[in-house]
């Protein structure tokens, strides 16, 4: 059980370049009010990958863009990885299911135990799955249904898998993420508050919560470097000025701002732009 | 010290009520003093019984039988004979001077007996209600015209008798008696239709003439796949068998384990240690499996490796059978630790490719997994078997389904779900997904009714009212089983000491079942005192635990057949014997233990009152529920009115906190019990978890916000109560904390303490208690308008008091829901307390200002002494200091040689702790003045 002790430790990151078709097709359903600045998207992607590689020291596996798959840069939606196991999801949008094959190949190359959702009735988006280091929460949302959540439970049997109803167009991780093994960052919207309440009710564990004023700012990437170096990748102050302060309260954290304004227009988050893998599992 | 004060007083009491005659009393005393070494229980037990009108009494006695047995104190079987039985015996010896008297004795005794058993026939449930109604009516009448003695008789009648119909004998009872028993028997029918009226008398007779002891063979499947067989007394209680098994296994930390009835393969049914086995298992032969019942959340806190070993065996079964789901990696990892523990270091020569496939690590074991296991096994080089087991457990305990007991159910919309009971609460699953969770602190009440199971949940911040959530279980048995498991888990993991089982309150139809074993807190304390060299034990290979996929008992293979054969031969009708009393002995011990502990834990008034405050806060809810419950039971219409009256009283009382609290106490001690007795068929059962916590548990649980909040709230209330009720007690408390050894030699322990758990606060608390009693008495009067002849008088604890005490229980009240406003038996007692205290200790205690790390209390009992050990850990200037305070209470009557007893006790204590110093000796004398009973 590579559980709590290795939470936040990674060796590899899987990312995928943003295709030019991104923004052209409304892959995620909700029509963006503003058009995508493709150049900006590429720029932000470049910065993001640079942080993973240089600041976090991860071995980055970069997949080439596929123009047929406009949303394919959001790799976090198509797989859930914990320990030595990778679960390939079954995204709600049928068009996105074609993204899976290339990710599957990578996971197999990394010698993960790969599990695929075979249930035709199941839908599961990786962005609806929150792993806290101790347990899973799966948002039952527009994107993910109960049978999809069951797949998570079937795959990661060591852990409790609890379901959290999420209303509206959000994914569970649209408004929350982990800032460490015991800390949940949560947005301030009603949906976020309600989900947090549900999670608190369902868990045997006590999590500290770090509330940020803006929901999107609540999705961060937590990485642990070495023994105690905690790094938090978060949305920059220029995007969400009010959300910086709460992060600064985290003791001994290295805060790294990163922007993802363009992919965010299609539901993307910092977390969904990469898949993090730990190949050095301390069993 | 052999004098048995308990029975003595008891006898006295009873005889008082019956116009006692001294000769008889003397005889009994003599008899008992030899027979019955363990002492305090009987006292409280008896005491318990007598005050609130004989009848209800008995409910409590079976529980008090559950006391922990102290292995060291073995002095023959006689010590296990429960007091009621002895009592009867001695009465018999004394000769029937008074028919009525005798009758009462017996009926009380029978009552005790009845409660102990479970009534295994569910079919009779419907019928029982009718009978019950009758019975209760009957009781009412009796109550109305004669409150004292007859009352007890009548209620005894309503207690279903437990005797087997086989055991019919000639009745030697008067007409009148017989008639009454007829009535009683109607109640009886509910448990088994076959039971005959004569059975009741039979018991009496049989006690006069002990029969040869019949035994039945009984087989227990152990965790290592071997099986053991015992010949058990036909009427043996579960505890007897369980103790034997544990003895066989050399297992001391046995509270985590239990025996599973083999009847029901798809769901575990636990053998209730407090009840006769034959009441719980329908089919012969008697087959059980020894299993882990309460999975320790942190196995590393177990004291002995042998305990961990058995836990490992259980988990290996759970995992191999698929009951404990694991991922591939975890299967492999756990498997590799199993290999390390059983085979030692990996040896490439010895461990060829096939060695591994003889083991089963997972329900669906693949070659790939086996390879992984071997790979990991190689990495464990150097781990001892015990270390490998520990590693195994460290990983297994993190599994999300570790220690979760699953039950099939449907939710209110008919959707299939699973209810999982675990250390932290109740989990709701739908297809492996956790969809809801109710932590124990959130649950106000657990109940079942027919096949429905209900939990009442504390309101959240937004909600104003608590909500009740219902689940549908496959059948009534399943509902009750789930309910029991919940009660047990809650008690084991959350409480400091077990609750007293419910006395059946007037008209209560529900199950009185309560967990009677030790709680986790208690067992941890107990095992921290285990002082023996690590026992040698052989790790049998799990190869033999082979590939059973369904988790059914495994490894029986060769013996299985013969086992069944054996049984076929030996099964036969069994005669009477007194043997089952042995378990009574155990039970009693255990129970007293619990109560004692409770008592000592509540040493500080704050703590105790905290609870009380809390319960009072819940009073109204309780009442409300009560009404609801009544509505559901058509048969009780007649008596409902009375009930309402009581409720009214209770509700009134609840208007102020103080009153609420007191009336609560009142209700718990005085509620008149009636006919209902526990049976497998009970349609309803209620359990209100209340959350008592020790100091160390408080610490432990501080992570849980809500918990802490709740406690603070309670604490605040508690303090208030202190102010209102007993401002003068602080002194006493302080004194207490300084005591390191205290010997109390009361003369004539007059039953001032009655049923409650708090009773065991013992003589050291006498002053305090008496004051409380007084207080209660007064308020009692106010609330219930009872005519009390004795004017209450408040005693200042610094003066040698002469107390006229009403027998009122100071008991934790949440569990009782009604108060009886009548029949307050009153006993006046004269009490003298002399305290000798060594002064220098004050200073040292005073200087002890450190940070309290933990405080534990453990109680053990033997003969006529009760030893309460307080272990406090403090940190002072960076140095942690463990301090053990022992309080030894010697109870005895006038005949006792106090000095000798005292010397003996001190000597014993000195032997254990050579550095101990005696700081206080209290001689507490109580003499009965008169009896005030209308």
PDB file of C-alpha atoms in Angstrom, chain B residues 59 62-63 65-66 112-120 162 191 232-242 259 261 270-281 286 288 448 480 483-484 488 501-502 510-516 580-581 583-584 586-587 677-682:
ATOM      1  CA  UNK B  59     -32.791  -7.610  34.827  1.00  0.00           C
ATOM      2  CA  UNK B  62     -27.591 -11.313  34.651  1.00  0.00           C
ATOM      3  CA  UNK B  63     -25.385  -8.601  33.540  1.00  0.00           C
ATOM      4  CA  UNK B  65     -22.749 -11.979  36.078  1.00  0.00           C
ATOM      5  CA  UNK B  66     -20.631 -10.980  33.266  1.00  0.00           C
ATOM      6  CA  UNK B 112     -32.663 -13.778  36.972  1.00  0.00           C
ATOM      7  CA  UNK B 113     -32.434 -16.955  35.149  1.00  0.00           C
ATOM      8  CA  UNK B 114     -34.893 -15.965  32.574  1.00  0.00           C
ATOM      9  CA  UNK B 115     -33.200 -12.891  31.635  1.00  0.00           C
ATOM     10  CA  UNK B 116     -30.038 -14.562  30.969  1.00  0.00           C
ATOM     11  CA  UNK B 117     -31.265 -16.642  28.179  1.00  0.00           C
ATOM     12  CA  UNK B 118     -32.284 -15.645  24.779  1.00  0.00           C
ATOM     13  CA  UNK B 119     -35.495 -16.803  23.431  1.00  0.00           C
ATOM     14  CA  UNK B 120     -34.742 -18.424  20.242  1.00  0.00           C
ATOM     15  CA  UNK B 162     -36.204 -20.801  30.699  1.00  0.00           C
ATOM     16  CA  UNK B 191     -40.228 -17.608  23.842  1.00  0.00           C
ATOM     17  CA  UNK B 232     -19.909 -28.582  27.856  1.00  0.00           C
ATOM     18  CA  UNK B 233     -22.566 -28.500  30.443  1.00  0.00           C
ATOM     19  CA  UNK B 234     -25.838 -28.483  28.722  1.00  0.00           C
ATOM     20  CA  UNK B 235     -26.759 -25.226  30.282  1.00  0.00           C
ATOM     21  CA  UNK B 236     -23.378 -23.647  30.021  1.00  0.00           C
ATOM     22  CA  UNK B 237     -23.265 -20.089  28.950  1.00  0.00           C
ATOM     23  CA  UNK B 238     -21.276 -18.844  26.060  1.00  0.00           C
ATOM     24  CA  UNK B 239     -18.616 -17.437  28.294  1.00  0.00           C
ATOM     25  CA  UNK B 240     -17.638 -20.835  29.545  1.00  0.00           C
ATOM     26  CA  UNK B 241     -16.888 -22.101  26.123  1.00  0.00           C
ATOM     27  CA  UNK B 242     -15.183 -18.936  25.074  1.00  0.00           C
ATOM     28  CA  UNK B 259     -17.417 -17.334  18.820  1.00  0.00           C
ATOM     29  CA  UNK B 261     -22.540 -19.785  15.597  1.00  0.00           C
ATOM     30  CA  UNK B 270     -22.142 -14.189  17.580  1.00  0.00           C
ATOM     31  CA  UNK B 271     -22.513 -16.361  20.580  1.00  0.00           C
ATOM     32  CA  UNK B 272     -23.582 -14.197  23.470  1.00  0.00           C
ATOM     33  CA  UNK B 273     -21.262 -15.042  26.325  1.00  0.00           C
ATOM     34  CA  UNK B 274     -23.811 -14.033  28.877  1.00  0.00           C
ATOM     35  CA  UNK B 275     -26.410 -16.459  27.757  1.00  0.00           C
ATOM     36  CA  UNK B 276     -26.814 -20.121  27.730  1.00  0.00           C
ATOM     37  CA  UNK B 277     -25.535 -21.676  24.602  1.00  0.00           C
ATOM     38  CA  UNK B 278     -28.548 -23.829  24.133  1.00  0.00           C
ATOM     39  CA  UNK B 279     -30.682 -20.749  23.975  1.00  0.00           C
ATOM     40  CA  UNK B 280     -28.724 -19.422  21.114  1.00  0.00           C
ATOM     41  CA  UNK B 281     -28.100 -22.336  18.890  1.00  0.00           C
ATOM     42  CA  UNK B 286     -22.862 -27.350  18.617  1.00  0.00           C
ATOM     43  CA  UNK B 288     -18.634 -22.715  16.466  1.00  0.00           C
ATOM     44  CA  UNK B 448     -35.006  -1.985  15.150  1.00  0.00           C
ATOM     45  CA  UNK B 480     -31.788  -7.666  15.271  1.00  0.00           C
ATOM     46  CA  UNK B 483     -28.731  -3.863  15.857  1.00  0.00           C
ATOM     47  CA  UNK B 484     -26.793  -6.011  18.249  1.00  0.00           C
ATOM     48  CA  UNK B 488     -21.613  -3.961  20.636  1.00  0.00           C
ATOM     49  CA  UNK B 501     -28.311  -3.832  30.248  1.00  0.00           C
ATOM     50  CA  UNK B 502     -31.676  -2.282  30.230  1.00  0.00           C
ATOM     51  CA  UNK B 510     -37.707  -4.208  23.271  1.00  0.00           C
ATOM     52  CA  UNK B 511     -34.599  -6.162  23.596  1.00  0.00           C
ATOM     53  CA  UNK B 512     -32.575  -5.493  26.646  1.00  0.00           C
ATOM     54  CA  UNK B 513     -29.457  -6.653  25.009  1.00  0.00           C
ATOM     55  CA  UNK B 514     -26.330  -4.761  25.828  1.00  0.00           C
ATOM     56  CA  UNK B 515     -22.734  -5.533  25.217  1.00  0.00           C
ATOM     57  CA  UNK B 516     -21.440  -7.103  28.342  1.00  0.00           C
ATOM     58  CA  UNK B 580     -24.531 -22.830  34.231  1.00  0.00           C
ATOM     59  CA  UNK B 581     -23.978 -20.854  37.274  1.00  0.00           C
ATOM     60  CA  UNK B 583     -20.800 -18.637  33.761  1.00  0.00           C
ATOM     61  CA  UNK B 584     -22.876 -16.616  35.989  1.00  0.00           C
ATOM     62  CA  UNK B 586     -17.776 -15.031  35.164  1.00  0.00           C
ATOM     63  CA  UNK B 587     -20.379 -12.733  34.030  1.00  0.00           C
ATOM     64  CA  UNK B 677     -37.810 -10.355  28.662  1.00  0.00           C
ATOM     65  CA  UNK B 678     -35.314 -10.675  26.018  1.00  0.00           C
ATOM     66  CA  UNK B 679     -35.896 -12.979  23.214  1.00  0.00           C
ATOM     67  CA  UNK B 680     -34.638 -13.551  19.770  1.00  0.00           C
ATOM     68  CA  UNK B 681     -38.028 -12.607  18.644  1.00  0.00           C
ATOM     69  CA  UNK B 682     -38.282  -9.218  20.061  1.00  0.00           C
TER      70      UNK B 682
END
